[in-house]
Short mmCIF file of C-alpha atoms and ligand atoms in Angstrom, two decimals:
data_model
loop_
_atom_site.label_atom_id
_atom_site.label_comp_id
_atom_site.label_asym_id
_atom_site.label_seq_id
_atom_site.Cartn_x
_atom_site.Cartn_y
_atom_site.Cartn_z
CA UNK A 1 120.41 73.14 99.28
CA UNK A 2 123.96 73.66 98.07
CA UNK A 3 123.72 76.14 95.15
CA UNK A 4 126.63 76.70 92.78
CA UNK A 5 126.49 80.15 91.16
CA UNK A 6 128.64 81.10 88.21
CA UNK A 7 129.05 84.83 87.59
CA UNK A 8 128.66 85.52 91.30
CA UNK A 9 130.31 88.97 91.03
CA UNK A 10 127.67 90.07 88.49
CA UNK A 11 124.43 91.93 89.15
CA UNK A 12 122.33 88.79 89.35
CA UNK A 13 124.98 86.59 90.95
CA UNK A 14 125.86 88.84 93.88
CA UNK A 15 122.23 89.58 94.74
CA UNK A 16 121.22 85.93 94.37
CA UNK A 17 124.00 84.97 96.77
CA UNK A 18 123.09 87.73 99.23
CA UNK A 19 119.40 86.82 99.08
CA UNK A 20 119.83 83.08 99.52
CA UNK A 21 122.90 82.65 101.73
CA UNK A 22 120.93 82.40 104.98
CA UNK A 23 118.60 79.69 103.69
CA UNK A 24 120.97 77.80 101.40
CA UNK A 25 124.66 77.05 101.12
CA UNK A 26 126.07 79.30 98.38
CA UNK A 27 129.24 78.53 96.46
CA UNK A 28 130.14 81.21 93.92
CA UNK A 29 132.57 81.08 91.01
CA UNK A 30 134.61 84.26 90.58
CA UNK A 31 137.71 85.32 88.64
CA UNK A 32 139.16 87.27 91.56
CA UNK A 33 136.93 90.28 92.33
CA UNK A 34 135.51 88.95 95.58
CA UNK A 35 137.98 89.04 98.47
CA UNK A 36 135.64 89.38 101.41
CA UNK A 37 132.40 87.58 100.59
CA UNK A 38 130.31 85.97 103.36
CA UNK A 39 129.87 82.80 101.27
CA UNK A 40 132.27 80.28 99.75
CA UNK A 41 134.01 81.35 96.54
CA UNK A 42 135.86 79.19 94.01
CA UNK A 43 138.40 81.21 92.05
CA UNK A 44 138.24 80.13 88.41
CA UNK A 45 138.12 81.53 84.90
CA UNK A 46 135.20 79.71 83.30
CA UNK A 47 136.93 79.68 79.92
CA UNK A 48 139.74 77.46 81.27
CA UNK A 49 139.59 74.02 79.66
CA UNK A 50 139.06 72.25 82.99
CA UNK A 51 136.64 74.86 84.44
CA UNK A 52 133.37 72.93 84.22
CA UNK A 53 134.69 69.74 85.82
CA UNK A 54 136.70 71.74 88.35
CA UNK A 55 133.76 73.72 89.70
CA UNK A 56 131.39 70.74 89.78
CA UNK A 57 133.95 68.41 91.37
CA UNK A 58 134.93 71.04 93.97
CA UNK A 59 131.42 72.17 94.89
CA UNK A 60 129.37 68.97 94.46
CA UNK A 61 126.24 71.18 94.26
CA UNK A 62 122.58 70.23 94.48
CA UNK A 63 121.73 72.95 91.93
CA UNK A 64 123.71 75.02 89.43
CA UNK A 65 122.59 78.48 88.31
CA UNK A 66 124.59 79.93 85.41
CA UNK A 67 124.73 83.72 85.81
CA UNK A 68 128.02 84.13 83.93
CA UNK A 69 127.90 85.88 80.57
CA UNK A 70 129.28 88.60 78.38
CA UNK A 71 126.24 90.75 79.03
CA UNK A 72 127.54 94.06 77.65
CA UNK A 73 125.87 94.45 74.24
CA UNK A 74 128.54 96.75 72.85
CA UNK A 75 131.34 94.38 73.99
CA UNK A 76 129.56 91.52 72.22
CA UNK A 77 129.49 93.50 68.94
CA UNK A 78 133.20 94.22 69.35
CA UNK A 79 134.16 90.65 70.21
CA UNK A 80 131.65 88.15 68.78
CA UNK A 81 134.06 85.27 69.33
CA UNK A 82 134.27 85.90 73.07
CA UNK A 83 130.49 86.40 73.16
CA UNK A 84 130.01 82.95 71.60
CA UNK A 85 132.46 81.31 74.00
CA UNK A 86 130.81 82.73 77.11
CA UNK A 87 127.19 83.04 76.06
CA UNK A 88 126.73 79.85 74.02
CA UNK A 89 129.59 77.36 74.36
CA UNK A 90 129.97 77.60 78.14
CA UNK A 91 126.22 77.09 78.86
CA UNK A 92 126.24 74.09 76.50
CA UNK A 93 129.11 72.49 78.46
CA UNK A 94 127.48 73.28 81.82
CA UNK A 95 124.15 71.83 80.66
CA UNK A 96 125.82 68.64 79.45
CA UNK A 97 127.83 68.20 82.67
CA UNK A 98 124.74 68.75 84.84
CA UNK A 99 122.78 66.20 82.83
CA UNK A 100 125.54 63.62 83.31
CA UNK A 101 125.71 64.34 87.03
CA UNK A 102 121.96 64.64 87.51
CA UNK A 103 122.17 68.21 88.85
CA UNK A 104 119.18 70.52 88.17
CA UNK A 105 120.45 73.37 86.01
CA UNK A 106 119.22 76.93 85.45
CA UNK A 107 120.54 78.91 82.53
CA UNK A 108 119.90 82.65 82.35
CA UNK A 109 118.89 84.02 78.96
CA UNK A 110 117.44 87.39 78.03
CA UNK A 111 114.26 89.21 77.02
CA UNK A 112 116.30 90.58 74.10
CA UNK A 113 115.89 87.41 71.99
CA UNK A 114 112.82 89.09 70.47
CA UNK A 115 112.97 91.72 67.72
CA UNK A 116 110.35 93.94 69.35
CA UNK A 117 108.08 94.07 66.31
CA UNK A 118 105.08 92.54 68.10
CA UNK A 119 102.57 95.09 69.29
CA UNK A 120 101.64 92.97 72.30
CA UNK A 121 103.32 90.92 75.05
CA UNK A 122 105.59 88.10 73.93
CA UNK A 123 104.83 84.61 75.19
CA UNK A 124 107.19 81.66 75.35
CA UNK A 125 105.52 80.35 72.17
CA UNK A 126 106.46 83.42 70.13
CA UNK A 127 109.23 83.12 67.59
CA UNK A 128 112.46 84.82 68.69
CA UNK A 129 114.38 86.95 66.19
CA UNK A 130 117.45 88.35 67.95
CA UNK A 131 118.70 91.69 66.59
CA UNK A 132 122.41 91.64 67.54
CA UNK A 133 125.43 89.56 68.53
CA UNK A 134 124.54 89.45 72.22
CA UNK A 135 120.97 88.31 71.69
CA UNK A 136 121.95 85.85 68.95
CA UNK A 137 124.50 84.15 71.20
CA UNK A 138 121.90 84.01 74.00
CA UNK A 139 119.26 82.46 71.74
CA UNK A 140 121.86 79.93 70.56
CA UNK A 141 122.50 79.15 74.23
CA UNK A 142 118.81 78.37 74.80
CA UNK A 143 118.84 75.79 72.01
CA UNK A 144 122.22 74.39 73.07
CA UNK A 145 121.17 74.04 76.71
CA UNK A 146 117.80 72.42 76.02
CA UNK A 147 119.25 70.08 73.39
CA UNK A 148 121.91 68.86 75.82
CA UNK A 149 119.64 68.88 78.83
CA UNK A 150 115.87 69.00 78.24
CA UNK A 151 115.25 69.12 81.99
CA UNK A 152 117.07 72.46 82.33
CA UNK A 153 115.31 75.74 83.11
CA UNK A 154 116.00 78.57 80.65
CA UNK A 155 114.97 81.87 82.22
CA UNK A 156 114.58 84.94 80.01
CA UNK A 157 115.21 87.80 82.40
CA UNK A 158 115.57 91.52 82.84
CA UNK A 159 116.19 92.98 86.29
CA UNK A 160 117.54 95.93 88.25
CA UNK A 161 119.23 96.24 91.60
CA UNK A 162 122.37 97.28 93.44
CA UNK A 163 125.61 95.96 91.94
CA UNK A 164 129.18 95.33 93.09
CA UNK A 165 130.59 98.17 90.99
CA UNK A 166 127.64 100.49 91.64
CA UNK A 167 126.95 101.13 87.95
CA UNK A 168 125.71 97.90 86.37
CA UNK A 169 121.96 98.40 86.41
CA UNK A 170 119.65 100.94 84.81
CA UNK A 171 118.24 101.81 88.23
CA UNK A 172 121.74 102.72 89.42
CA UNK A 173 122.26 104.84 86.29
CA UNK A 174 119.20 106.92 87.13
CA UNK A 175 119.88 106.97 90.86
CA UNK A 176 123.55 107.95 90.47
CA UNK A 177 122.79 110.78 88.05
CA UNK A 178 119.82 112.05 90.04
CA UNK A 179 121.76 112.13 93.33
CA UNK A 180 124.65 113.95 91.61
CA UNK A 181 122.21 116.46 90.03
CA UNK A 182 123.31 115.41 86.57
CA UNK A 183 120.71 115.52 83.81
CA UNK A 184 120.21 112.38 81.71
CA UNK A 185 118.02 110.92 79.01
CA UNK A 186 115.43 108.18 79.34
CA UNK A 187 114.17 106.30 76.28
CA UNK A 188 110.45 106.70 75.74
CA UNK A 189 110.28 104.09 72.97
CA UNK A 190 111.99 101.13 74.66
CA UNK A 191 109.53 99.03 76.62
CA UNK A 192 110.61 96.44 79.18
CA UNK A 193 109.36 94.67 82.29
CA UNK A 194 111.67 95.56 85.19
CA UNK A 195 111.81 93.43 88.32
CA UNK A 196 114.03 93.75 91.39
CA UNK A 197 116.90 91.28 91.05
CA UNK A 198 116.20 89.85 94.53
CA UNK A 199 112.74 88.88 93.25
CA UNK A 200 114.40 87.24 90.22
CA UNK A 201 116.52 85.15 92.61
CA UNK A 202 113.50 84.18 94.73
CA UNK A 203 111.53 83.17 91.62
CA UNK A 204 114.41 81.06 90.26
CA UNK A 205 114.67 79.15 93.54
CA UNK A 206 110.91 78.54 93.54
CA UNK A 207 111.16 77.24 89.97
CA UNK A 208 113.88 74.81 91.05
CA UNK A 209 111.87 73.73 94.07
CA UNK A 210 108.86 73.05 91.85
CA UNK A 211 110.95 71.06 89.37
CA UNK A 212 109.99 73.26 86.40
CA UNK A 213 111.76 72.76 83.05
CA UNK A 214 112.01 74.54 79.72
CA UNK A 215 111.78 78.21 78.72
CA UNK A 216 110.18 80.77 81.06
CA UNK A 217 109.82 84.53 81.03
CA UNK A 218 111.09 85.65 84.45
CA UNK A 219 110.47 89.40 84.35
CA UNK A 220 108.21 91.88 86.08
CA UNK A 221 104.43 91.82 85.52
CA UNK A 222 104.27 95.47 84.41
CA UNK A 223 105.63 96.85 81.11
CA UNK A 224 106.94 100.42 80.98
CA UNK A 225 109.35 102.60 79.03
CA UNK A 226 112.87 103.18 80.28
CA UNK A 227 111.95 106.85 80.71
CA UNK A 228 108.97 105.95 82.89
CA UNK A 229 111.20 103.64 84.91
CA UNK A 230 113.60 106.54 85.55
CA UNK A 231 110.71 108.74 86.65
CA UNK A 232 109.49 106.01 89.05
CA UNK A 233 112.99 105.82 90.58
CA UNK A 234 113.14 109.60 90.95
CA UNK A 235 109.73 109.73 92.64
CA UNK A 236 110.50 106.87 95.05
CA UNK A 237 113.73 108.53 96.15
CA UNK A 238 112.21 112.04 96.14
CA UNK A 239 114.73 113.19 93.53
CA UNK A 240 113.97 115.72 90.75
CA UNK A 241 112.39 113.81 87.86
CA UNK A 242 112.75 116.91 85.64
CA UNK A 243 116.45 116.02 85.28
CA UNK A 244 115.40 113.10 83.08
CA UNK A 245 114.83 114.13 79.46
CA UNK A 246 112.47 111.94 77.43
CA UNK A 247 114.29 110.80 74.30
CA UNK A 248 114.01 108.30 71.44
CA UNK A 249 116.54 105.47 71.34
CA UNK A 250 116.98 106.28 67.64
CA UNK A 251 119.16 109.21 68.69
CA UNK A 252 121.11 107.32 71.37
CA UNK A 253 124.31 106.74 69.38
CA UNK A 254 124.47 103.15 70.62
CA UNK A 255 126.02 100.70 68.14
CA UNK A 256 124.38 97.40 69.16
CA UNK A 257 120.85 97.03 67.76
CA UNK A 258 118.15 96.92 70.42
CA UNK A 259 114.51 95.89 70.30
CA UNK A 260 111.93 98.52 71.16
CA UNK A 261 109.28 96.26 72.65
CA UNK A 262 110.48 93.81 75.29
CA UNK A 263 107.10 93.35 76.92
CA UNK A 264 107.10 89.69 77.98
CA UNK A 265 104.13 87.82 79.36
CA UNK A 266 104.72 86.11 82.73
CA UNK A 267 101.46 84.15 82.53
CA UNK A 268 103.18 80.77 82.12
CA UNK A 269 105.45 81.40 85.11
CA UNK A 270 102.74 82.62 87.46
CA UNK A 271 100.45 79.74 86.41
CA UNK A 272 103.11 77.06 86.92
CA UNK A 273 104.26 78.57 90.22
CA UNK A 274 100.69 79.06 91.34
CA UNK A 275 101.33 82.62 92.49
CA UNK A 276 101.50 86.21 91.28
CA UNK A 277 104.80 87.71 90.16
CA UNK A 278 105.77 90.50 92.59
CA UNK A 279 104.36 93.88 91.53
CA UNK A 280 106.68 96.63 90.28
CA UNK A 281 105.87 98.94 93.20
CA UNK A 282 106.68 96.21 95.74
CA UNK A 283 110.11 95.68 94.19
CA UNK A 284 110.77 99.40 93.97
CA UNK A 285 109.92 99.82 97.66
CA UNK A 286 112.37 97.05 98.54
CA UNK A 287 115.03 98.70 96.34
CA UNK A 288 114.48 101.93 98.29
CA UNK A 289 114.57 100.19 101.67
CA UNK A 290 117.78 98.39 100.69
CA UNK A 291 119.32 101.80 100.00
CA UNK A 292 118.18 103.19 103.34
CA UNK A 293 119.62 100.14 105.13
CA UNK A 294 123.09 100.28 103.54
CA UNK A 295 122.63 97.26 101.26
CA UNK A 296 124.66 98.80 98.36
CA UNK A 297 127.64 99.45 100.65
CA UNK A 298 127.40 95.96 102.13
CA UNK A 299 127.57 94.34 98.69
CA UNK A 300 130.42 96.58 97.56
CA UNK A 301 132.44 95.70 100.67
CA UNK A 302 132.76 92.13 99.38
CA UNK A 303 135.42 93.30 96.94
CA UNK A 304 137.40 95.24 99.57
CA UNK A 305 140.01 93.82 101.93
N1 LIG B 401 121.14 92.89 83.71
C1 LIG B 401 120.00 92.62 83.10
O1 LIG B 401 118.96 93.29 83.27
C2 LIG B 401 119.91 91.44 82.17
C3 LIG B 401 118.95 91.49 81.16
C4 LIG B 401 118.78 90.39 80.35
C5 LIG B 401 119.56 89.26 80.55
N2 LIG B 401 120.53 89.25 81.51
C6 LIG B 401 121.30 88.01 81.70
O2 LIG B 401 121.39 87.72 83.06
C7 LIG B 401 122.63 87.07 83.35
C8 LIG B 401 123.36 87.82 84.45
O3 LIG B 401 123.55 89.15 83.99
P1 LIG B 401 124.25 90.26 84.88
O4 LIG B 401 123.60 91.54 84.57
O5 LIG B 401 124.34 89.79 86.28
O6 LIG B 401 125.69 90.27 84.19
P2 LIG B 401 127.06 90.90 84.72
O7 LIG B 401 126.80 91.81 85.85
O8 LIG B 401 127.78 91.43 83.52
O9 LIG B 401 127.83 89.63 85.27
C9 LIG B 401 128.43 88.70 84.42
C10 LIG B 401 129.22 87.75 85.28
O10 LIG B 401 129.89 86.80 84.43
C11 LIG B 401 131.23 86.67 84.90
N3 LIG B 401 132.17 86.23 83.88
C12 LIG B 401 132.34 86.75 82.64
N4 LIG B 401 133.35 86.09 82.03
C13 LIG B 401 133.81 85.16 82.90
C14 LIG B 401 134.85 84.19 82.85
N5 LIG B 401 135.61 84.03 81.75
N6 LIG B 401 135.04 83.40 83.92
C15 LIG B 401 134.30 83.57 85.05
N7 LIG B 401 133.29 84.46 85.15
C16 LIG B 401 133.06 85.25 84.09
C17 LIG B 401 131.56 88.09 85.34
O11 LIG B 401 132.73 88.04 86.11
P3 LIG B 401 133.70 89.35 86.21
O12 LIG B 401 133.04 90.22 87.23
O13 LIG B 401 134.99 88.79 86.64
O14 LIG B 401 133.74 89.97 84.83
C18 LIG B 401 130.30 88.42 86.12
O15 LIG B 401 130.33 87.85 87.39
C19 LIG B 401 123.38 87.00 82.02
O16 LIG B 401 123.15 85.76 81.42
C20 LIG B 401 122.74 88.09 81.20
O17 LIG B 401 122.83 87.82 79.82
C21 LIG B 401 120.73 90.31 82.32
#
């Protein structure tokens, strides 16, 4: 298949491309970071007026996966207008264009659409109540996308992995600090369902192959605190877990409001795919093996001449 990926320099985009480029033809959209990628890249700012038609006319894809976003929560609070343009208006235009052209479309949303007040796992039937600008613009994107294009897939995600800049994911935060013997905090009262980003990419492709549509939770099958996640990283890499101080997010000093419980059920996804979602330990082992095999350096080399 020919897969068009917006946001290909991002954490999801670059790993999706890396994961799928041997099986599929990848065409990424990038503003200029990638100079040495082993797949085709269209240079375009997605906020240009002609961007949507330009990328679809140039690539003529079989599938489009929208990984572009303003995904920094603090940046969204500082610039709500830009957050709306990228997180809501752009997905709406992409969804509409894909409907017109009959191209299966995946839009990436977030686990953060929920307020975290439920004392149990959230299902796709639960009512979202986004706490901040980022999550509000993402929830608006879900409605916009499915109104324009009811056949689209909306995937609520959360993932970790190796990134282009080496600092995008929570796993890199813990790994970087632990390898530099720097102490750090880990939140004990923020629960999430981490999954290796390569698994996210594999699941999204399976969803496209199966012709799924609508909202899905595409996260890991195991819920844990961010502190516990840091400890798991430390143990897997044989680094000193004592450097991670358990802490409440209440004392984090972060401006953007965050939900404490982002435990999402993956029952609908595993049922409709007819398979289990990869276990946390399996993903963590792959993350470790990637490190041992120079995967982070390989990805980073795509932005170097
Ligand atoms: N990371 C997570 O665990 C997580 C959790 C929940 C949801 N999500 C969602 O997953 C998706 C991917 O997230 P991510 O972590 O991969 O984000 P990311 O690393 O911040 O990547 C965002 C991508 O969007 C691109 N982009 C932003 N503005 C653009 C513009 N005007 N024109 C062209 N490209 C533009 C960025 O390009 P530049 O590199 O040029 O800026 C980058 O490639 C997003 O929808 C995000 O909301 C992620």
